[in-house]
Short mmCIF file of C-alpha atoms and ligand atoms in Angstrom, two decimals:
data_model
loop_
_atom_site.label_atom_id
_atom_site.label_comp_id
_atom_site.label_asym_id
_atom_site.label_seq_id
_atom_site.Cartn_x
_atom_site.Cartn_y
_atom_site.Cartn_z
CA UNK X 23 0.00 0.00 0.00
CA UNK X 24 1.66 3.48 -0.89
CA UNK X 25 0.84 6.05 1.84
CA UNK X 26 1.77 8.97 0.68
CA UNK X 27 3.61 11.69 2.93
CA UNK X 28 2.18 15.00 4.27
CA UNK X 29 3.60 17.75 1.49
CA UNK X 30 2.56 21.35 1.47
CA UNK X 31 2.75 23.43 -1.42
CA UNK X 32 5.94 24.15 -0.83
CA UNK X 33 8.61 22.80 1.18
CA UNK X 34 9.27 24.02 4.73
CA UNK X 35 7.65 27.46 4.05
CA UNK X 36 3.89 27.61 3.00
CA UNK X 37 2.68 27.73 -0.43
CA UNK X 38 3.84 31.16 -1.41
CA UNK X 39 7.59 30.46 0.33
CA UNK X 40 6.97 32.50 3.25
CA UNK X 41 8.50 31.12 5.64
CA UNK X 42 6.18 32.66 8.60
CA UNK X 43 3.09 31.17 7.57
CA UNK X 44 -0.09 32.55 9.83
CA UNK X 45 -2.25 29.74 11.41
CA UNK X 46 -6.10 30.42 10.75
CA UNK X 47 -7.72 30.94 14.33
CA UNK X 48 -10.85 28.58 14.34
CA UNK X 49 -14.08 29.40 15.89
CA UNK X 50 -16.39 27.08 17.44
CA UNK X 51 -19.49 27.08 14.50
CA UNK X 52 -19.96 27.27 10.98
CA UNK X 53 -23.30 27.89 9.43
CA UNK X 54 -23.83 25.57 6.55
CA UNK X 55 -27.14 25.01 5.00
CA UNK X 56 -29.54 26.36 7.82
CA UNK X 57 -27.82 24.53 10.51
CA UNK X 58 -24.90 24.96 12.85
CA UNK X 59 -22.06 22.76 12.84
CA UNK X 60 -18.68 22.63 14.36
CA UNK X 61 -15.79 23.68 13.31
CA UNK X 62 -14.40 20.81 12.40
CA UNK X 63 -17.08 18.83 11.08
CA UNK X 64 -17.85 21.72 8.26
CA UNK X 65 -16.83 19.19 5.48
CA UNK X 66 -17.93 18.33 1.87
CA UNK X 67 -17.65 15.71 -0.09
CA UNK X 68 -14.47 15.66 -2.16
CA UNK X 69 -16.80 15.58 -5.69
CA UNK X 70 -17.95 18.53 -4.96
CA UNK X 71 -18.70 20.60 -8.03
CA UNK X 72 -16.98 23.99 -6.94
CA UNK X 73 -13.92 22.33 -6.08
CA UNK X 74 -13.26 21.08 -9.49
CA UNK X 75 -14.18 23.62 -11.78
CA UNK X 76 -14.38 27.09 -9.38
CA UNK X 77 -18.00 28.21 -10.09
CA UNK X 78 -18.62 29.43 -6.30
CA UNK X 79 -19.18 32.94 -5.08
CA UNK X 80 -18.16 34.44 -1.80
CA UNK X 81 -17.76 37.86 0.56
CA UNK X 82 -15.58 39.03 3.01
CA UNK X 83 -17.13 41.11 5.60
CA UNK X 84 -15.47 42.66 8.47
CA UNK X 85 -16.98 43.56 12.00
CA UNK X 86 -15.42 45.62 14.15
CA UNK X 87 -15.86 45.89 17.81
CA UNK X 88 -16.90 49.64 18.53
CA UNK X 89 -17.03 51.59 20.95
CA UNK X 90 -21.18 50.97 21.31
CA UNK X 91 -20.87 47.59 21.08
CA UNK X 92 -19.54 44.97 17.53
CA UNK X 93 -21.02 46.24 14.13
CA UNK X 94 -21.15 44.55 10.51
CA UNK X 95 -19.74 46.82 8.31
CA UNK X 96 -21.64 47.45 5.24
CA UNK X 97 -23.52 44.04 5.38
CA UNK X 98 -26.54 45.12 3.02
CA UNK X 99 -24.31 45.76 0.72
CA UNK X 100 -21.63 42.65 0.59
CA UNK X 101 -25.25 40.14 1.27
CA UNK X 102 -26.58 42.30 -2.09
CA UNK X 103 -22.81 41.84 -4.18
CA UNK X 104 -23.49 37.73 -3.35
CA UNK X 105 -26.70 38.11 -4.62
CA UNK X 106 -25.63 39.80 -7.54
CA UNK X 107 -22.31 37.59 -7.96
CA UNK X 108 -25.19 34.44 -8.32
CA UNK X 109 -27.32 36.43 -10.44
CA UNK X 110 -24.10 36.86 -12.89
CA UNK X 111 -23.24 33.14 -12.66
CA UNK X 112 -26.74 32.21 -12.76
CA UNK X 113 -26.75 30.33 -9.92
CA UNK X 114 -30.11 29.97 -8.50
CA UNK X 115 -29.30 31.17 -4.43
CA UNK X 116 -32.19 29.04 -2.36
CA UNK X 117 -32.45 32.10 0.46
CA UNK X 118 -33.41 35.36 0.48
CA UNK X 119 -31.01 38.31 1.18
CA UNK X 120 -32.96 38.83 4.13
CA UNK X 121 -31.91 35.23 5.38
CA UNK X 122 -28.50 35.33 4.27
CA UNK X 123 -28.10 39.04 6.23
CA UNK X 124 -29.71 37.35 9.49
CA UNK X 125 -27.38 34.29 9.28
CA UNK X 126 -24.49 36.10 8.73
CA UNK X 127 -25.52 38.19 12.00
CA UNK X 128 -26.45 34.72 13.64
CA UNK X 129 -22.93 33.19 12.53
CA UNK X 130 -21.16 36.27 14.29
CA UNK X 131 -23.17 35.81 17.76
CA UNK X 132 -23.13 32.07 18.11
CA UNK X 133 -19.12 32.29 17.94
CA UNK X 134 -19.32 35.12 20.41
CA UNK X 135 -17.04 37.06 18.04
CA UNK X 136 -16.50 40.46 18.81
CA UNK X 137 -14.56 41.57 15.97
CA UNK X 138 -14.01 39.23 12.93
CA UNK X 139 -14.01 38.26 9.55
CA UNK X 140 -16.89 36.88 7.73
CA UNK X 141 -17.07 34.66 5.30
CA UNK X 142 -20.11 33.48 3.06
CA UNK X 143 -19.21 31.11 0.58
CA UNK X 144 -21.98 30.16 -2.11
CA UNK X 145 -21.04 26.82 -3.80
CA UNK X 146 -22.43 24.40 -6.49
CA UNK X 147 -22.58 20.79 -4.16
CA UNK X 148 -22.46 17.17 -4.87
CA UNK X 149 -24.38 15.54 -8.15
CA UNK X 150 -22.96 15.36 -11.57
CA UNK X 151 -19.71 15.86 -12.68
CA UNK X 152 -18.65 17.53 -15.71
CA UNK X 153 -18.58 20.79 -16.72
CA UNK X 154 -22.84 21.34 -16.61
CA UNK X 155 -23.63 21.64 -13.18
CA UNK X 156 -26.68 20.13 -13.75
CA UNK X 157 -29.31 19.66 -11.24
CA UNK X 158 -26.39 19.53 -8.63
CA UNK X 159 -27.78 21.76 -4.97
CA UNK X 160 -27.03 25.56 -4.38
CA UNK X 161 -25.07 25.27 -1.16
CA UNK X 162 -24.26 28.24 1.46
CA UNK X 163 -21.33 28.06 3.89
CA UNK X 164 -21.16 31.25 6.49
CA UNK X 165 -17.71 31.59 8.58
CA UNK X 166 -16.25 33.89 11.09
CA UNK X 167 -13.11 33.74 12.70
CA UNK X 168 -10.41 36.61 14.10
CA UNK X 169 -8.32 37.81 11.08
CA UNK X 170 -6.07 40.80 12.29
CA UNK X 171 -4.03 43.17 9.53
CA UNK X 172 -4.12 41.14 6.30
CA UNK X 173 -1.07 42.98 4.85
CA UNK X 174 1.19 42.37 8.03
CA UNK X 175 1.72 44.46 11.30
CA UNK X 176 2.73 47.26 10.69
CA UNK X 177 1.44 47.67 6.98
CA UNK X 178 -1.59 50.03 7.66
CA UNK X 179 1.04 52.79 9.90
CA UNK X 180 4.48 51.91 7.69
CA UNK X 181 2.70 50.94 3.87
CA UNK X 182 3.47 48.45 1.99
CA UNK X 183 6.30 47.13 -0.95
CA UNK X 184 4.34 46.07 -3.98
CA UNK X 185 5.17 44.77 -7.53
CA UNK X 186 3.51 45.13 -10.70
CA UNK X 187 3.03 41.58 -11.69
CA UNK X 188 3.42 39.63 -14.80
CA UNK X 189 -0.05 38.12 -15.06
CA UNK X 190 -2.51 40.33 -16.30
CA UNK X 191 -5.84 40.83 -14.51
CA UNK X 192 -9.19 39.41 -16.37
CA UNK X 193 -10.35 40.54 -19.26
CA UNK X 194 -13.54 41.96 -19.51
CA UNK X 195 -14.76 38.85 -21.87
CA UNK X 196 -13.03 36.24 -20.50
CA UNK X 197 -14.65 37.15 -16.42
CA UNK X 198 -17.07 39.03 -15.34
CA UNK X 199 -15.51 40.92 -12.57
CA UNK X 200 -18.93 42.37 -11.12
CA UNK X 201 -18.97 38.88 -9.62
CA UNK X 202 -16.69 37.95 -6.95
CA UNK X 203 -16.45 34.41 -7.87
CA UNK X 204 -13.87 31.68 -6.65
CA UNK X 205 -12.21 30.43 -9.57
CA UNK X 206 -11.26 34.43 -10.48
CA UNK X 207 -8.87 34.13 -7.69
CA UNK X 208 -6.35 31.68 -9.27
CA UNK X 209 -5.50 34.76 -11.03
CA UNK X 210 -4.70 36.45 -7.39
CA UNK X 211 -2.71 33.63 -6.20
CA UNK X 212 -0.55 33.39 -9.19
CA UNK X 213 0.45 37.10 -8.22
CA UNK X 214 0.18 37.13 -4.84
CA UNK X 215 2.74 33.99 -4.90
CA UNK X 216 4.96 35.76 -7.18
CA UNK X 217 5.14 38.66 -5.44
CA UNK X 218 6.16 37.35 -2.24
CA UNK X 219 8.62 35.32 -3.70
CA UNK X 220 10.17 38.06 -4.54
CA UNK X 221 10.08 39.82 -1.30
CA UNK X 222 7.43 41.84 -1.59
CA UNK X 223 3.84 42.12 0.33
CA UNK X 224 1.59 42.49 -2.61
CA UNK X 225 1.02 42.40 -6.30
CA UNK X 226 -0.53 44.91 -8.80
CA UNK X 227 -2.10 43.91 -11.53
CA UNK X 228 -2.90 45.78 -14.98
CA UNK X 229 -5.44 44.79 -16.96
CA UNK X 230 -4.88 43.12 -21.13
CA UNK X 231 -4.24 46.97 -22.43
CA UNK X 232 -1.71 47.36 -19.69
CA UNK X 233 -3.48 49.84 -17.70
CA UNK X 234 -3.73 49.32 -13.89
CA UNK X 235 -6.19 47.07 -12.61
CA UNK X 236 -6.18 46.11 -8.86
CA UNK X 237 -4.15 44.40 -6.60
CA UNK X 238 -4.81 40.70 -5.54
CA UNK X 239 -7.70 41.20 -3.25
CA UNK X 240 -7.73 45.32 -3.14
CA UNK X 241 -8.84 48.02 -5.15
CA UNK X 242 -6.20 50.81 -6.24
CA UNK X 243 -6.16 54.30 -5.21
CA UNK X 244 -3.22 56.96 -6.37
CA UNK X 245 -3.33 60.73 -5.49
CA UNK X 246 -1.69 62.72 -8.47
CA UNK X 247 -1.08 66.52 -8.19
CA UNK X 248 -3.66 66.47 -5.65
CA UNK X 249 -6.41 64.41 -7.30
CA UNK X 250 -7.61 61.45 -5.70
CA UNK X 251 -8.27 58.70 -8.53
CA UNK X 252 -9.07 55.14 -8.53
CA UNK X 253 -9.59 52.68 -11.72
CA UNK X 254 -12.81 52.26 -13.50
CA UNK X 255 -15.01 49.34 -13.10
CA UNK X 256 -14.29 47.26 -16.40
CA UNK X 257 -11.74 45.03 -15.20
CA UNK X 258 -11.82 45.21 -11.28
CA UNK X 259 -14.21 44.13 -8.44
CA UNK X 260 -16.92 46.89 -7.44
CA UNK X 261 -14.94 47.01 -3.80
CA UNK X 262 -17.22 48.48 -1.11
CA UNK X 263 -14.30 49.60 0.59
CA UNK X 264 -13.49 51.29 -2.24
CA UNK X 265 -17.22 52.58 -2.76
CA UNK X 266 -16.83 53.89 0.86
CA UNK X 267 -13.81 55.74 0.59
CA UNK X 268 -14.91 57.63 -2.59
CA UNK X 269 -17.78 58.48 -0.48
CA UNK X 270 -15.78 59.54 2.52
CA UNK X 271 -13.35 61.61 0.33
CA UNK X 272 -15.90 64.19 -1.54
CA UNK X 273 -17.75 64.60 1.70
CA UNK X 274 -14.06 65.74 2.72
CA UNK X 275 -14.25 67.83 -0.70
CA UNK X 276 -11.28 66.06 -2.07
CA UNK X 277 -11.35 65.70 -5.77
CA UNK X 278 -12.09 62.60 -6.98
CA UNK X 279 -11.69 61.00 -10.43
CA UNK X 280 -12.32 57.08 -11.65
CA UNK X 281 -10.15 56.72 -14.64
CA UNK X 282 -7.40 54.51 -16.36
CA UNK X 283 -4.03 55.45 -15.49
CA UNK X 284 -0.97 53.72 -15.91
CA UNK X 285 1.74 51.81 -14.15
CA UNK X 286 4.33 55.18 -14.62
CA UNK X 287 1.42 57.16 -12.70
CA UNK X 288 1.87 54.61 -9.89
CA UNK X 289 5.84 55.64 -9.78
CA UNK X 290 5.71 59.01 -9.83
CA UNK X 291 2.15 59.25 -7.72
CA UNK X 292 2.04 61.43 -4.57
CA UNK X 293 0.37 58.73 -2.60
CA UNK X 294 -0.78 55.39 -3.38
CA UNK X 295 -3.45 53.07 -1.36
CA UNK X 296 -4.91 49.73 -1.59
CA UNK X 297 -8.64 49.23 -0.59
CA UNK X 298 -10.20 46.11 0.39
CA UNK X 299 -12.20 44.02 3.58
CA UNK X 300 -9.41 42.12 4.73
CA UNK X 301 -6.66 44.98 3.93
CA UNK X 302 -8.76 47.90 4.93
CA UNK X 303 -7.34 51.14 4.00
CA UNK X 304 -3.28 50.02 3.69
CA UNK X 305 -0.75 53.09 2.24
CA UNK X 306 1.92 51.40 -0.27
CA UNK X 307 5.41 53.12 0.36
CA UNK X 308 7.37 51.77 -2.44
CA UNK X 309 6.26 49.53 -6.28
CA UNK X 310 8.77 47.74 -8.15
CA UNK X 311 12.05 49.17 -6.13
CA UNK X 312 10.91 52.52 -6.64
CA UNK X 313 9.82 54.83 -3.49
CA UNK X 314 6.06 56.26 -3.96
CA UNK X 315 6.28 60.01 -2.46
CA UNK X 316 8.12 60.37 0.92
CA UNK X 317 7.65 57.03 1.47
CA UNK X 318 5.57 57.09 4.06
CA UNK X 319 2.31 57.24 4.73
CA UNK X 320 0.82 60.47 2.93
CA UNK X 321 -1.36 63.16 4.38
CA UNK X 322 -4.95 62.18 1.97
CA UNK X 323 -4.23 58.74 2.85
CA UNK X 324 -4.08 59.64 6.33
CA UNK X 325 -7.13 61.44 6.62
CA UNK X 326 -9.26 58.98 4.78
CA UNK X 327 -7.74 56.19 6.79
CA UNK X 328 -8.66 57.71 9.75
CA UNK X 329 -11.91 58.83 8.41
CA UNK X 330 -12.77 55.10 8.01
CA UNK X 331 -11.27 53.62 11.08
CA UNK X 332 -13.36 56.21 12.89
CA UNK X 333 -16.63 54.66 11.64
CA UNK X 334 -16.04 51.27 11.97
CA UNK X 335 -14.55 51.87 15.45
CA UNK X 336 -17.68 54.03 16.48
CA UNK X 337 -15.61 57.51 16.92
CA UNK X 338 -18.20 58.62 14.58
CA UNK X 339 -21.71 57.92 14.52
CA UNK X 340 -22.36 60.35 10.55
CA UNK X 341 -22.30 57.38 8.61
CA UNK X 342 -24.83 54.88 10.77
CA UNK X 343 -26.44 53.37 7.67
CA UNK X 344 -23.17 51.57 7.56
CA UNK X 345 -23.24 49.95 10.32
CA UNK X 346 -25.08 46.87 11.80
CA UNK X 347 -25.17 45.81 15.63
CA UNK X 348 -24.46 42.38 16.41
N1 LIG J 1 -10.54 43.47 -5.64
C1 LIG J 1 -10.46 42.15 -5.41
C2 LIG J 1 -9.95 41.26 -6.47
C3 LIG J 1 -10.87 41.65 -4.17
O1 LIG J 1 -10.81 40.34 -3.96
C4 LIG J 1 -11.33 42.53 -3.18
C5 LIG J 1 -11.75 42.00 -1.83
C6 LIG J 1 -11.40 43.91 -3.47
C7 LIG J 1 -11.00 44.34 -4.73
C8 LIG J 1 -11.96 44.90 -2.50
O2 LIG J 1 -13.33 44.71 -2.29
P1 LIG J 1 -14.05 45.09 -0.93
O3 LIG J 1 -13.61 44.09 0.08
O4 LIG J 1 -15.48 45.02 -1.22
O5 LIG J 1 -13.60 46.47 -0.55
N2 LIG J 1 -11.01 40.88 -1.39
C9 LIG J 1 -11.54 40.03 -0.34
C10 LIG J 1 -10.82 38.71 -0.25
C11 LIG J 1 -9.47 38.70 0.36
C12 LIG J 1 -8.96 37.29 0.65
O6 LIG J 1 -7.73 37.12 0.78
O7 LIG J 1 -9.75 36.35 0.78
C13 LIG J 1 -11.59 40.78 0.98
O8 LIG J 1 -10.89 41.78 1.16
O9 LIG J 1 -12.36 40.34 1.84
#
């Protein structure tokens, strides 16, 4: 009998080659299907469809422990991107949004979470095989565990190093980036492995006419001769992060454009950010060897970080239609 050895990715670091790998922090419950189970009982069958071919759609929601008490940030809005996501797959979703938000909510108390990440995870289940999905079930997966700074310590004070990568982001015919759909991201880890390979935290990817697109799982934002400007929505995710910060920065009267720009305009950019749940609001202080501005965190970046981490933190109560109690 051959029983194969326990291999990771790669050996001795994990599957990127870092060689300080963060553990996952488990929780006690998962919601799958309507139903609570543990932890480590939230299995599937190894035919399952999603796991073969990648037609799945997920979120990743944040809540934040605040000064009043925990709060989902933007939850109508991540439980309506699903929807959409399913809508744009054609996957038929057997809840309502109104189910899915309560669950979410649900998933967050039962693991007595104060602040965490949340993740929803629409899949196709067990039935046929082959590329038609068939009659094979709708299935929804809901987890929550503590995920601290995404892009390392120190990242959202100090910024980050990026790299412009060498795989280009989707094309607009190829993926439909309005949906945030699992097999997309084997795009991500292609340049999020080559990036830290190389030493650096994240990748930046332009899209098949070479203009920037976004970063792995984060939306770009560059401040040039004053101008705050982020990419266009043909190639990228609609980020709500990003949505919110957009928002945040003309209530702050801050111009604001969404246009193409390219990876020189990166270089020689006053400020650069990336956007996203599970990187928040993270200041990049050098791409491709080359220092962005002082190389530090810049003042518009500031203020809009704070701006955010004020919300979300409960400092201020302006933008409460944000916000969800626990
Ligand atoms: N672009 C991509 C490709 C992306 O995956 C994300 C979120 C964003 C932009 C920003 O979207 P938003 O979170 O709505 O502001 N990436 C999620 C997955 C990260 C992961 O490693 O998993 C996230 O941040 O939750």
């Amino acid at each position: 009998m051959v029983t194969p050895s326990e291999k990771s990715w790669t050996d001795g670091t994990d599957a990127c080659g870092d060689p300080h790998p963060s553990q996952l922090t488990p929780s006690e419950k998962i919601w799958m299907d309507g139903t609570f189970v543990n932890w480590n009982e939230a299995s599937v069958h190894v035919l399952t469809h999603s796991l073969h071919y990648g037609m799945g759609a997920f979120e990743g929601i944040r809540c934040y422990r605040g000064k009043n008490g925990s709060i989902i940030f933007r939850l109508r809005e991540h439980v309506d991107r699903l929807f959409e996501s399913a809508h744009i797959m054609a996957m038929n979703v057997p809840y309502s949004r109104k189910d899915v938000a309560e669950a979410i909510v649900e998933t967050v108390r039962i693991n007595k979470l104060e602040s965490c990440y949340i993740r929803p995870l629409l899949y196709v289940g067990y039935g046929e095989m082959g590329l038609y999905p068939g009659n094979n079930p709708v299935k929804l997966a809901i987890a929550a565990w503590s995920w601290g700074t995404y892009l390392g310590e120190d990242a959202l004070v100090h910024g980050i190093r990026a790299k412009v990568s060498s795989f280009t982001r989707h094309h607009v015919n190829v993926s439909m980036t309005r949906a945030k759909v699992s097999g997309y991201y084997v795009n991500s880890i292609l340049a999020k492995c080559e990036a830290k390979k190389a030493g650096y935290d994240e990748a930046i990817l332009l899209d098949t006419e070479g203009y920037v697109a976004e970063g792995t799982g984060e939306n770009v934002f560059i401040v040039s001769k004053g101008v705050l400007k982020t990419t266009p929505l043909t190639s990228i995710l609609e980020g709500i992060t990003r949505h919110s910060i957009l928002e945040l920065a003309r209530e702050k009267n801050i111009p604001v454009v969404e246009e193409r720009f390219t990876r020189d305009a990166l270089y020689v950019a006053e400020e650069v950010f990336l956007t996203g749940t599970a990187a928040e609001v993270a200041p990049v202080r050098e791409i491709d060897d080359r220092q962005i501005g002082t190389g530090k965190r810049g003042p518009v970046t500031d203020l809009l970080q704070k701006a955010f981490f004020d919300i979300v933190k409960g400092e201020d109560l302006s933008h409460g239609q944000w916000l969800t109690p626990v």
